[in-house]
């Protein structure tokens, strides 16, 4: 029994891109372009009318941007699998697109190398991110989130001044050195240290230095 071709709607505002992608797809067996669109509104209309297996959707579209068009499509035709086509995309945009419902992202400069594989991968039920098949979306999203948002340094409730003191302890400074550096009395330094010990749960300067390095309380310069 002959396998049905993968039915595709192609949405891109550049005619040259559409022609190039259409030719790429039709020269191979197993792909059929059933509709084309040159703006976001038309992409929605074509997708709802043609009910394709795959929508190739440009991120930068006139009248309605790609991500907004995708939101509308996912509300009206959630069975279609959407692959975003883009020249450039930020990690944050990738995360947003995946949350909305995108199944793949293909950079336009990698179309010739990866488009057919990306379509077959997404059609089969997996994801296509970063030029490769992704089976575990949750894991991929965690990785992307880490790239997009560097982890915030945990401070254990230490004040900026207390963190300064911690940095000095790591450098091996005495109370007198710290007092001189920040124009404080040694009594004030001792009070800061007592507060730091309470907040971090350590009891000696050595323990504090090791704790600070292990928990990244000091910058690499300070280390």
mmCIF file with all atom_site columns, N, CA, C and O in Angstrom, residues 17-72:
data_model
loop_
_atom_site.group_PDB
_atom_site.id
_atom_site.type_symbol
_atom_site.label_atom_id
_atom_site.label_alt_id
_atom_site.label_comp_id
_atom_site.label_asym_id
_atom_site.label_entity_id
_atom_site.label_seq_id
_atom_site.pdbx_PDB_ins_code
_atom_site.Cartn_x
_atom_site.Cartn_y
_atom_site.Cartn_z
_atom_site.occupancy
_atom_site.B_iso_or_equiv
_atom_site.pdbx_formal_charge
_atom_site.auth_seq_id
_atom_site.auth_comp_id
_atom_site.auth_asym_id
_atom_site.auth_atom_id
_atom_site.pdbx_PDB_model_num
ATOM 1   N N  . UNK A 1 17 ? 11.780 32.589 -1.133 1.00 0.00 ? 17 UNK A N  1
ATOM 2   C CA . UNK A 1 17 ? 11.902 31.525 -0.129 1.00 0.00 ? 17 UNK A CA 1
ATOM 3   C C  . UNK A 1 17 ? 10.841 30.460 -0.376 1.00 0.00 ? 17 UNK A C  1
ATOM 4   O O  . UNK A 1 17 ? 11.121 29.249 -0.339 1.00 0.00 ? 17 UNK A O  1
ATOM 5   N N  . UNK A 1 18 ? 9.618  30.900 -0.628 1.00 0.00 ? 18 UNK A N  1
ATOM 6   C CA . UNK A 1 18 ? 8.543  29.922 -0.869 1.00 0.00 ? 18 UNK A CA 1
ATOM 7   C C  . UNK A 1 18 ? 8.847  29.055 -2.087 1.00 0.00 ? 18 UNK A C  1
ATOM 8   O O  . UNK A 1 18 ? 8.667  27.835 -2.042 1.00 0.00 ? 18 UNK A O  1
ATOM 9   N N  . UNK A 1 19 ? 9.301  29.689 -3.142 1.00 0.00 ? 19 UNK A N  1
ATOM 10  C CA . UNK A 1 19 ? 9.627  28.921 -4.361 1.00 0.00 ? 19 UNK A CA 1
ATOM 11  C C  . UNK A 1 19 ? 10.740 27.918 -4.069 1.00 0.00 ? 19 UNK A C  1
ATOM 12  O O  . UNK A 1 19 ? 10.664 26.742 -4.441 1.00 0.00 ? 19 UNK A O  1
ATOM 13  N N  . UNK A 1 20 ? 11.767 28.389 -3.362 1.00 0.00 ? 20 UNK A N  1
ATOM 14  C CA . UNK A 1 20 ? 12.903 27.519 -3.064 1.00 0.00 ? 20 UNK A CA 1
ATOM 15  C C  . UNK A 1 20 ? 12.501 26.338 -2.193 1.00 0.00 ? 20 UNK A C  1
ATOM 16  O O  . UNK A 1 20 ? 12.883 25.187 -2.460 1.00 0.00 ? 20 UNK A O  1
ATOM 17  N N  . UNK A 1 21 ? 11.707 26.606 -1.163 1.00 0.00 ? 21 UNK A N  1
ATOM 18  C CA . UNK A 1 21 ? 11.280 25.532 -0.261 1.00 0.00 ? 21 UNK A CA 1
ATOM 19  C C  . UNK A 1 21 ? 10.344 24.576 -0.986 1.00 0.00 ? 21 UNK A C  1
ATOM 20  O O  . UNK A 1 21 ? 10.455 23.344 -0.845 1.00 0.00 ? 21 UNK A O  1
ATOM 21  N N  . UNK A 1 22 ? 9.408  25.133 -1.769 1.00 0.00 ? 22 UNK A N  1
ATOM 22  C CA . UNK A 1 22 ? 8.477  24.272 -2.516 1.00 0.00 ? 22 UNK A CA 1
ATOM 23  C C  . UNK A 1 22 ? 9.246  23.332 -3.450 1.00 0.00 ? 22 UNK A C  1
ATOM 24  O O  . UNK A 1 22 ? 8.962  22.135 -3.515 1.00 0.00 ? 22 UNK A O  1
ATOM 25  N N  . UNK A 1 23 ? 10.241 23.890 -4.163 1.00 0.00 ? 23 UNK A N  1
ATOM 26  C CA . UNK A 1 23 ? 11.038 23.056 -5.079 1.00 0.00 ? 23 UNK A CA 1
ATOM 27  C C  . UNK A 1 23 ? 11.802 21.974 -4.313 1.00 0.00 ? 23 UNK A C  1
ATOM 28  O O  . UNK A 1 23 ? 11.903 20.825 -4.760 1.00 0.00 ? 23 UNK A O  1
ATOM 29  N N  . UNK A 1 24 ? 12.334 22.364 -3.146 1.00 0.00 ? 24 UNK A N  1
ATOM 30  C CA . UNK A 1 24 ? 13.060 21.396 -2.319 1.00 0.00 ? 24 UNK A CA 1
ATOM 31  C C  . UNK A 1 24 ? 12.175 20.223 -1.916 1.00 0.00 ? 24 UNK A C  1
ATOM 32  O O  . UNK A 1 24 ? 12.599 19.079 -1.881 1.00 0.00 ? 24 UNK A O  1
ATOM 33  N N  . UNK A 1 25 ? 10.910 20.543 -1.617 1.00 0.00 ? 25 UNK A N  1
ATOM 34  C CA . UNK A 1 25 ? 9.994  19.515 -1.130 1.00 0.00 ? 25 UNK A CA 1
ATOM 35  C C  . UNK A 1 25 ? 9.446  18.653 -2.275 1.00 0.00 ? 25 UNK A C  1
ATOM 36  O O  . UNK A 1 25 ? 9.351  17.435 -2.156 1.00 0.00 ? 25 UNK A O  1
ATOM 37  N N  . UNK A 1 26 ? 9.076  19.302 -3.367 1.00 0.00 ? 26 UNK A N  1
ATOM 38  C CA . UNK A 1 26 ? 8.430  18.556 -4.449 1.00 0.00 ? 26 UNK A CA 1
ATOM 39  C C  . UNK A 1 26 ? 9.418  17.692 -5.248 1.00 0.00 ? 26 UNK A C  1
ATOM 40  O O  . UNK A 1 26 ? 8.999  16.782 -5.955 1.00 0.00 ? 26 UNK A O  1
ATOM 41  N N  . UNK A 1 27 ? 10.708 17.985 -5.121 1.00 0.00 ? 27 UNK A N  1
ATOM 42  C CA . UNK A 1 27 ? 11.682 17.151 -5.844 1.00 0.00 ? 27 UNK A CA 1
ATOM 43  C C  . UNK A 1 27 ? 11.914 15.817 -5.125 1.00 0.00 ? 27 UNK A C  1
ATOM 44  O O  . UNK A 1 27 ? 12.558 14.928 -5.652 1.00 0.00 ? 27 UNK A O  1
ATOM 45  N N  . UNK A 1 28 ? 11.375 15.690 -3.917 1.00 0.00 ? 28 UNK A N  1
ATOM 46  C CA . UNK A 1 28 ? 11.489 14.440 -3.169 1.00 0.00 ? 28 UNK A CA 1
ATOM 47  C C  . UNK A 1 28 ? 10.112 13.791 -3.050 1.00 0.00 ? 28 UNK A C  1
ATOM 48  O O  . UNK A 1 28 ? 9.100  14.470 -2.873 1.00 0.00 ? 28 UNK A O  1
ATOM 49  N N  . UNK A 1 29 ? 10.066 12.471 -3.120 1.00 0.00 ? 29 UNK A N  1
ATOM 50  C CA . UNK A 1 29 ? 8.803  11.769 -2.897 1.00 0.00 ? 29 UNK A CA 1
ATOM 51  C C  . UNK A 1 29 ? 8.413  11.885 -1.427 1.00 0.00 ? 29 UNK A C  1
ATOM 52  O O  . UNK A 1 29 ? 9.267  11.974 -0.545 1.00 0.00 ? 29 UNK A O  1
ATOM 53  N N  . UNK A 1 30 ? 7.114  11.878 -1.182 1.00 0.00 ? 30 UNK A N  1
ATOM 54  C CA . UNK A 1 30 ? 6.637  11.838 0.189  1.00 0.00 ? 30 UNK A CA 1
ATOM 55  C C  . UNK A 1 30 ? 6.226  13.180 0.756  1.00 0.00 ? 30 UNK A C  1
ATOM 56  O O  . UNK A 1 30 ? 5.817  13.263 1.916  1.00 0.00 ? 30 UNK A O  1
ATOM 57  N N  . UNK A 1 31 ? 6.335  14.255 -0.030 1.00 0.00 ? 31 UNK A N  1
ATOM 58  C CA . UNK A 1 31 ? 5.946  15.587 0.438  1.00 0.00 ? 31 UNK A CA 1
ATOM 59  C C  . UNK A 1 31 ? 4.989  16.216 -0.574 1.00 0.00 ? 31 UNK A C  1
ATOM 60  O O  . UNK A 1 31 ? 5.205  16.137 -1.771 1.00 0.00 ? 31 UNK A O  1
ATOM 61  N N  . UNK A 1 32 ? 3.963  16.883 -0.072 1.00 0.00 ? 32 UNK A N  1
ATOM 62  C CA . UNK A 1 32 ? 3.018  17.567 -0.952 1.00 0.00 ? 32 UNK A CA 1
ATOM 63  C C  . UNK A 1 32 ? 2.674  18.935 -0.346 1.00 0.00 ? 32 UNK A C  1
ATOM 64  O O  . UNK A 1 32 ? 2.178  19.015 0.782  1.00 0.00 ? 32 UNK A O  1
ATOM 65  N N  . UNK A 1 33 ? 2.954  19.995 -1.095 1.00 0.00 ? 33 UNK A N  1
ATOM 66  C CA . UNK A 1 33 ? 2.599  21.345 -0.645 1.00 0.00 ? 33 UNK A CA 1
ATOM 67  C C  . UNK A 1 33 ? 1.153  21.609 -1.056 1.00 0.00 ? 33 UNK A C  1
ATOM 68  O O  . UNK A 1 33 ? 0.844  21.705 -2.242 1.00 0.00 ? 33 UNK A O  1
ATOM 69  N N  . UNK A 1 34 ? 0.261  21.723 -0.062 1.00 0.00 ? 34 UNK A N  1
ATOM 70  C CA . UNK A 1 34 ? -1.172 21.848 -0.356 1.00 0.00 ? 34 UNK A CA 1
ATOM 71  C C  . UNK A 1 34 ? -1.673 23.281 -0.203 1.00 0.00 ? 34 UNK A C  1
ATOM 72  O O  . UNK A 1 34 ? -2.830 23.579 -0.510 1.00 0.00 ? 34 UNK A O  1
ATOM 73  N N  . UNK A 1 35 ? -0.809 24.193 0.268  1.00 0.00 ? 35 UNK A N  1
ATOM 74  C CA . UNK A 1 35 ? -1.222 25.579 0.416  1.00 0.00 ? 35 UNK A CA 1
ATOM 75  C C  . UNK A 1 35 ? -0.028 26.462 0.714  1.00 0.00 ? 35 UNK A C  1
ATOM 76  O O  . UNK A 1 35 ? 1.000  26.000 1.233  1.00 0.00 ? 35 UNK A O  1
ATOM 77  N N  . UNK A 1 36 ? -0.149 27.750 0.338  1.00 0.00 ? 36 UNK A N  1
ATOM 78  C CA . UNK A 1 36 ? 0.902  28.724 0.611  1.00 0.00 ? 36 UNK A CA 1
ATOM 79  C C  . UNK A 1 36 ? 0.278  30.004 1.159  1.00 0.00 ? 36 UNK A C  1
ATOM 80  O O  . UNK A 1 36 ? -0.879 30.323 0.874  1.00 0.00 ? 36 UNK A O  1
ATOM 81  N N  . UNK A 1 37 ? 1.066  30.735 1.946  1.00 0.00 ? 37 UNK A N  1
ATOM 82  C CA . UNK A 1 37 ? 0.600  31.993 2.523  1.00 0.00 ? 37 UNK A CA 1
ATOM 83  C C  . UNK A 1 37 ? 1.757  32.967 2.599  1.00 0.00 ? 37 UNK A C  1
ATOM 84  O O  . UNK A 1 37 ? 2.916  32.567 2.783  1.00 0.00 ? 37 UNK A O  1
ATOM 85  N N  . UNK A 1 38 ? 1.420  34.280 2.439  1.00 0.00 ? 38 UNK A N  1
ATOM 86  C CA . UNK A 1 38 ? 2.487  35.277 2.495  1.00 0.00 ? 38 UNK A CA 1
ATOM 87  C C  . UNK A 1 38 ? 2.335  36.229 3.678  1.00 0.00 ? 38 UNK A C  1
ATOM 88  O O  . UNK A 1 38 ? 3.038  37.236 3.765  1.00 0.00 ? 38 UNK A O  1
ATOM 89  N N  . UNK A 1 39 ? 1.374  35.956 4.568  1.00 0.00 ? 39 UNK A N  1
ATOM 90  C CA . UNK A 1 39 ? 1.293  36.726 5.814  1.00 0.00 ? 39 UNK A CA 1
ATOM 91  C C  . UNK A 1 39 ? 0.649  35.859 6.889  1.00 0.00 ? 39 UNK A C  1
ATOM 92  O O  . UNK A 1 39 ? 0.161  34.757 6.615  1.00 0.00 ? 39 UNK A O  1
ATOM 93  N N  . UNK A 1 40 ? 0.663  36.361 8.127  1.00 0.00 ? 40 UNK A N  1
ATOM 94  C CA . UNK A 1 40 ? 0.170  35.569 9.249  1.00 0.00 ? 40 UNK A CA 1
ATOM 95  C C  . UNK A 1 40 ? -1.298 35.218 9.165  1.00 0.00 ? 40 UNK A C  1
ATOM 96  O O  . UNK A 1 40 ? -1.703 34.096 9.482  1.00 0.00 ? 40 UNK A O  1
ATOM 97  N N  . UNK A 1 41 ? -2.111 36.182 8.728  1.00 0.00 ? 41 UNK A N  1
ATOM 98  C CA . UNK A 1 41 ? -3.557 35.918 8.611  1.00 0.00 ? 41 UNK A CA 1
ATOM 99  C C  . UNK A 1 41 ? -3.839 34.813 7.601  1.00 0.00 ? 41 UNK A C  1
ATOM 100 O O  . UNK A 1 41 ? -4.663 33.926 7.839  1.00 0.00 ? 41 UNK A O  1
ATOM 101 N N  . UNK A 1 42 ? -3.163 34.889 6.457  1.00 0.00 ? 42 UNK A N  1
ATOM 102 C CA . UNK A 1 42 ? -3.371 33.879 5.414  1.00 0.00 ? 42 UNK A CA 1
ATOM 103 C C  . UNK A 1 42 ? -2.863 32.510 5.869  1.00 0.00 ? 42 UNK A C  1
ATOM 104 O O  . UNK A 1 42 ? -3.429 31.474 5.501  1.00 0.00 ? 42 UNK A O  1
ATOM 105 N N  . UNK A 1 43 ? -1.813 32.520 6.699  1.00 0.00 ? 43 UNK A N  1
ATOM 106 C CA . UNK A 1 43 ? -1.299 31.250 7.230  1.00 0.00 ? 43 UNK A CA 1
ATOM 107 C C  . UNK A 1 43 ? -2.371 30.560 8.070  1.00 0.00 ? 43 UNK A C  1
ATOM 108 O O  . UNK A 1 43 ? -2.560 29.339 7.977  1.00 0.00 ? 43 UNK A O  1
ATOM 109 N N  . UNK A 1 44 ? -3.082 31.363 8.864  1.00 0.00 ? 44 UNK A N  1
ATOM 110 C CA . UNK A 1 44 ? -4.168 30.799 9.687  1.00 0.00 ? 44 UNK A CA 1
ATOM 111 C C  . UNK A 1 44 ? -5.257 30.237 8.792  1.00 0.00 ? 44 UNK A C  1
ATOM 112 O O  . UNK A 1 44 ? -5.715 29.095 8.968  1.00 0.00 ? 44 UNK A O  1
ATOM 113 N N  . UNK A 1 45 ? -5.683 31.031 7.802  1.00 0.00 ? 45 UNK A N  1
ATOM 114 C CA . UNK A 1 45 ? -6.765 30.609 6.899  1.00 0.00 ? 45 UNK A CA 1
ATOM 115 C C  . UNK A 1 45 ? -6.405 29.322 6.164  1.00 0.00 ? 45 UNK A C  1
ATOM 116 O O  . UNK A 1 45 ? -7.192 28.367 6.123  1.00 0.00 ? 45 UNK A O  1
ATOM 117 N N  . UNK A 1 46 ? -5.200 29.293 5.573  1.00 0.00 ? 46 UNK A N  1
ATOM 118 C CA . UNK A 1 46 ? -4.771 28.113 4.799  1.00 0.00 ? 46 UNK A CA 1
ATOM 119 C C  . UNK A 1 46 ? -4.690 26.868 5.679  1.00 0.00 ? 46 UNK A C  1
ATOM 120 O O  . UNK A 1 46 ? -5.082 25.775 5.273  1.00 0.00 ? 46 UNK A O  1
ATOM 121 N N  . UNK A 1 47 ? -4.199 27.054 6.906  1.00 0.00 ? 47 UNK A N  1
ATOM 122 C CA . UNK A 1 47 ? -4.057 25.903 7.805  1.00 0.00 ? 47 UNK A CA 1
ATOM 123 C C  . UNK A 1 47 ? -5.416 25.354 8.210  1.00 0.00 ? 47 UNK A C  1
ATOM 124 O O  . UNK A 1 47 ? -5.632 24.134 8.215  1.00 0.00 ? 47 UNK A O  1
ATOM 125 N N  . UNK A 1 48 ? -6.343 26.241 8.536  1.00 0.00 ? 48 UNK A N  1
ATOM 126 C CA . UNK A 1 48 ? -7.671 25.792 8.954  1.00 0.00 ? 48 UNK A CA 1
ATOM 127 C C  . UNK A 1 48 ? -8.438 25.164 7.784  1.00 0.00 ? 48 UNK A C  1
ATOM 128 O O  . UNK A 1 48 ? -9.207 24.218 7.971  1.00 0.00 ? 48 UNK A O  1
ATOM 129 N N  . UNK A 1 49 ? -8.221 25.692 6.574  1.00 0.00 ? 49 UNK A N  1
ATOM 130 C CA . UNK A 1 49 ? -8.940 25.159 5.406  1.00 0.00 ? 49 UNK A CA 1
ATOM 131 C C  . UNK A 1 49 ? -8.329 23.843 4.911  1.00 0.00 ? 49 UNK A C  1
ATOM 132 O O  . UNK A 1 49 ? -9.045 22.901 4.567  1.00 0.00 ? 49 UNK A O  1
ATOM 133 N N  . UNK A 1 50 ? -7.015 23.788 4.853  1.00 0.00 ? 50 UNK A N  1
ATOM 134 C CA . UNK A 1 50 ? -6.338 22.631 4.245  1.00 0.00 ? 50 UNK A CA 1
ATOM 135 C C  . UNK A 1 50 ? -6.066 21.497 5.245  1.00 0.00 ? 50 UNK A C  1
ATOM 136 O O  . UNK A 1 50 ? -5.801 20.371 4.841  1.00 0.00 ? 50 UNK A O  1
ATOM 137 N N  . UNK A 1 51 ? -6.115 21.817 6.536  1.00 0.00 ? 51 UNK A N  1
ATOM 138 C CA . UNK A 1 51 ? -5.768 20.857 7.606  1.00 0.00 ? 51 UNK A CA 1
ATOM 139 C C  . UNK A 1 51 ? -4.548 20.007 7.231  1.00 0.00 ? 51 UNK A C  1
ATOM 140 O O  . UNK A 1 51 ? -4.640 18.782 7.101  1.00 0.00 ? 51 UNK A O  1
ATOM 141 N N  . UNK A 1 52 ? -3.398 20.659 7.047  1.00 0.00 ? 52 UNK A N  1
ATOM 142 C CA . UNK A 1 52 ? -2.193 19.916 6.659  1.00 0.00 ? 52 UNK A CA 1
ATOM 143 C C  . UNK A 1 52 ? -1.628 19.130 7.838  1.00 0.00 ? 52 UNK A C  1
ATOM 144 O O  . UNK A 1 52 ? -2.032 19.321 8.992  1.00 0.00 ? 52 UNK A O  1
ATOM 145 N N  . UNK A 1 53 ? -0.679 18.254 7.520  1.00 0.00 ? 53 UNK A N  1
ATOM 146 C CA . UNK A 1 53 ? 0.053  17.561 8.588  1.00 0.00 ? 53 UNK A CA 1
ATOM 147 C C  . UNK A 1 53 ? 1.074  18.499 9.224  1.00 0.00 ? 53 UNK A C  1
ATOM 148 O O  . UNK A 1 53 ? 1.286  18.481 10.435 1.00 0.00 ? 53 UNK A O  1
ATOM 149 N N  . UNK A 1 54 ? 1.684  19.305 8.364  1.00 0.00 ? 54 UNK A N  1
ATOM 150 C CA . UNK A 1 54 ? 2.777  20.183 8.798  1.00 0.00 ? 54 UNK A CA 1
ATOM 151 C C  . UNK A 1 54 ? 2.539  21.599 8.284  1.00 0.00 ? 54 UNK A C  1
ATOM 152 O O  . UNK A 1 54 ? 2.162  21.785 7.119  1.00 0.00 ? 54 UNK A O  1
ATOM 153 N N  . UNK A 1 55 ? 2.768  22.593 9.148  1.00 0.00 ? 55 UNK A N  1
ATOM 154 C CA . UNK A 1 55 ? 2.804  23.992 8.719  1.00 0.00 ? 55 UNK A CA 1
ATOM 155 C C  . UNK A 1 55 ? 4.230  24.492 8.877  1.00 0.00 ? 55 UNK A C  1
ATOM 156 O O  . UNK A 1 55 ? 4.800  24.448 9.966  1.00 0.00 ? 55 UNK A O  1
ATOM 157 N N  . UNK A 1 56 ? 4.809  24.936 7.766  1.00 0.00 ? 56 UNK A N  1
ATOM 158 C CA . UNK A 1 56 ? 6.113  25.609 7.813  1.00 0.00 ? 56 UNK A CA 1
ATOM 159 C C  . UNK A 1 56 ? 5.828  27.094 7.925  1.00 0.00 ? 56 UNK A C  1
ATOM 160 O O  . UNK A 1 56 ? 5.283  27.703 6.998  1.00 0.00 ? 56 UNK A O  1
ATOM 161 N N  . UNK A 1 57 ? 6.187  27.700 9.044  1.00 0.00 ? 57 UNK A N  1
ATOM 162 C CA . UNK A 1 57 ? 5.750  29.064 9.360  1.00 0.00 ? 57 UNK A CA 1
ATOM 163 C C  . UNK A 1 57 ? 6.937  29.975 9.626  1.00 0.00 ? 57 UNK A C  1
ATOM 164 O O  . UNK A 1 57 ? 7.727  29.732 10.551 1.00 0.00 ? 57 UNK A O  1
ATOM 165 N N  . UNK A 1 58 ? 7.043  31.032 8.827  1.00 0.00 ? 58 UNK A N  1
ATOM 166 C CA . UNK A 1 58 ? 8.091  32.026 9.048  1.00 0.00 ? 58 UNK A CA 1
ATOM 167 C C  . UNK A 1 58 ? 7.801  32.796 10.335 1.00 0.00 ? 58 UNK A C  1
ATOM 168 O O  . UNK A 1 58 ? 6.648  33.152 10.603 1.00 0.00 ? 58 UNK A O  1
ATOM 169 N N  . UNK A 1 59 ? 8.826  33.042 11.136 1.00 0.00 ? 59 UNK A N  1
ATOM 170 C CA . UNK A 1 59 ? 8.632  33.774 12.392 1.00 0.00 ? 59 UNK A CA 1
ATOM 171 C C  . UNK A 1 59 ? 8.282  35.235 12.119 1.00 0.00 ? 59 UNK A C  1
ATOM 172 O O  . UNK A 1 59 ? 7.391  35.807 12.755 1.00 0.00 ? 59 UNK A O  1
ATOM 173 N N  . UNK A 1 60 ? 8.987  35.864 11.177 1.00 0.00 ? 60 UNK A N  1
ATOM 174 C CA . UNK A 1 60 ? 8.763  37.281 10.864 1.00 0.00 ? 60 UNK A CA 1
ATOM 175 C C  . UNK A 1 60 ? 7.775  37.400 9.707  1.00 0.00 ? 60 UNK A C  1
ATOM 176 O O  . UNK A 1 60 ? 8.147  37.304 8.551  1.00 0.00 ? 60 UNK A O  1
ATOM 177 N N  . UNK A 1 61 ? 6.503  37.605 10.051 1.00 0.00 ? 61 UNK A N  1
ATOM 178 C CA . UNK A 1 61 ? 5.469  37.693 9.018  1.00 0.00 ? 61 UNK A CA 1
ATOM 179 C C  . UNK A 1 61 ? 4.729  39.020 9.106  1.00 0.00 ? 61 UNK A C  1
ATOM 180 O O  . UNK A 1 61 ? 4.490  39.523 10.219 1.00 0.00 ? 61 UNK A O  1
ATOM 181 N N  . UNK A 1 62 ? 4.340  39.606 7.956  1.00 0.00 ? 62 UNK A N  1
ATOM 182 C CA . UNK A 1 62 ? 3.537  40.826 8.009  1.00 0.00 ? 62 UNK A CA 1
ATOM 183 C C  . UNK A 1 62 ? 2.119  40.544 8.486  1.00 0.00 ? 62 UNK A C  1
ATOM 184 O O  . UNK A 1 62 ? 1.667  39.401 8.489  1.00 0.00 ? 62 UNK A O  1
ATOM 185 N N  . UNK A 1 63 ? 1.438  41.629 8.910  1.00 0.00 ? 63 UNK A N  1
ATOM 186 C CA . UNK A 1 63 ? 0.047  41.605 9.377  1.00 0.00 ? 63 UNK A CA 1
ATOM 187 C C  . UNK A 1 63 ? -0.104 40.879 10.714 1.00 0.00 ? 63 UNK A C  1
ATOM 188 O O  . UNK A 1 63 ? -0.730 41.390 11.619 1.00 0.00 ? 63 UNK A O  1
ATOM 189 N N  . UNK A 1 64 ? 0.475  39.701 10.838 1.00 0.00 ? 64 UNK A N  1
ATOM 190 C CA . UNK A 1 64 ? 0.408  38.972 12.100 1.00 0.00 ? 64 UNK A CA 1
ATOM 191 C C  . UNK A 1 64 ? 1.699  38.167 12.251 1.00 0.00 ? 64 UNK A C  1
ATOM 192 O O  . UNK A 1 64 ? 1.975  37.287 11.439 1.00 0.00 ? 64 UNK A O  1
ATOM 193 N N  . UNK A 1 65 ? 2.515  38.487 13.272 1.00 0.00 ? 65 UNK A N  1
ATOM 194 C CA . UNK A 1 65 ? 3.795  37.770 13.437 1.00 0.00 ? 65 UNK A CA 1
ATOM 195 C C  . UNK A 1 65 ? 3.582  36.269 13.598 1.00 0.00 ? 65 UNK A C  1
ATOM 196 O O  . UNK A 1 65 ? 2.513  35.812 14.022 1.00 0.00 ? 65 UNK A O  1
ATOM 197 N N  . UNK A 1 66 ? 4.619  35.500 13.271 1.00 0.00 ? 66 UNK A N  1
ATOM 198 C CA . UNK A 1 66 ? 4.521  34.052 13.284 1.00 0.00 ? 66 UNK A CA 1
ATOM 199 C C  . UNK A 1 66 ? 4.052  33.466 14.604 1.00 0.00 ? 66 UNK A C  1
ATOM 200 O O  . UNK A 1 66 ? 3.195  32.576 14.630 1.00 0.00 ? 66 UNK A O  1
ATOM 201 N N  . UNK A 1 67 ? 4.586  33.972 15.723 1.00 0.00 ? 67 UNK A N  1
ATOM 202 C CA . UNK A 1 67 ? 4.210  33.402 17.021 1.00 0.00 ? 67 UNK A CA 1
ATOM 203 C C  . UNK A 1 67 ? 2.740  33.686 17.345 1.00 0.00 ? 67 UNK A C  1
ATOM 204 O O  . UNK A 1 67 ? 2.048  32.842 17.930 1.00 0.00 ? 67 UNK A O  1
ATOM 205 N N  . UNK A 1 68 ? 2.258  34.890 16.943 1.00 0.00 ? 68 UNK A N  1
ATOM 206 C CA . UNK A 1 68 ? 0.837  35.204 17.177 1.00 0.00 ? 68 UNK A CA 1
ATOM 207 C C  . UNK A 1 68 ? -0.054 34.350 16.279 1.00 0.00 ? 68 UNK A C  1
ATOM 208 O O  . UNK A 1 68 ? -1.113 33.870 16.707 1.00 0.00 ? 68 UNK A O  1
ATOM 209 N N  . UNK A 1 69 ? 0.368  34.165 15.034 1.00 0.00 ? 69 UNK A N  1
ATOM 210 C CA . UNK A 1 69 ? -0.393 33.294 14.133 1.00 0.00 ? 69 UNK A CA 1
ATOM 211 C C  . UNK A 1 69 ? -0.428 31.876 14.687 1.00 0.00 ? 69 UNK A C  1
ATOM 212 O O  . UNK A 1 69 ? -1.469 31.196 14.630 1.00 0.00 ? 69 UNK A O  1
ATOM 213 N N  . UNK A 1 70 ? 0.679  31.428 15.243 1.00 0.00 ? 70 UNK A N  1
ATOM 214 C CA . UNK A 1 70 ? 0.738  30.075 15.790 1.00 0.00 ? 70 UNK A CA 1
ATOM 215 C C  . UNK A 1 70 ? -0.235 29.909 16.955 1.00 0.00 ? 70 UNK A C  1
ATOM 216 O O  . UNK A 1 70 ? -0.890 28.873 17.088 1.00 0.00 ? 70 UNK A O  1
ATOM 217 N N  . UNK A 1 71 ? -0.339 30.943 17.801 1.00 0.00 ? 71 UNK A N  1
ATOM 218 C CA . UNK A 1 71 ? -1.302 30.877 18.913 1.00 0.00 ? 71 UNK A CA 1
ATOM 219 C C  . UNK A 1 71 ? -2.722 30.644 18.393 1.00 0.00 ? 71 UNK A C  1
ATOM 220 O O  . UNK A 1 71 ? -3.461 29.807 18.900 1.00 0.00 ? 71 UNK A O  1
ATOM 221 N N  . UNK A 1 72 ? -3.092 31.425 17.365 1.00 0.00 ? 72 UNK A N  1
ATOM 222 C CA . UNK A 1 72 ? -4.434 31.307 16.797 1.00 0.00 ? 72 UNK A CA 1
ATOM 223 C C  . UNK A 1 72 ? -4.647 29.931 16.168 1.00 0.00 ? 72 UNK A C  1
ATOM 224 O O  . UNK A 1 72 ? -5.717 29.318 16.309 1.00 0.00 ? 72 UNK A O  1
#
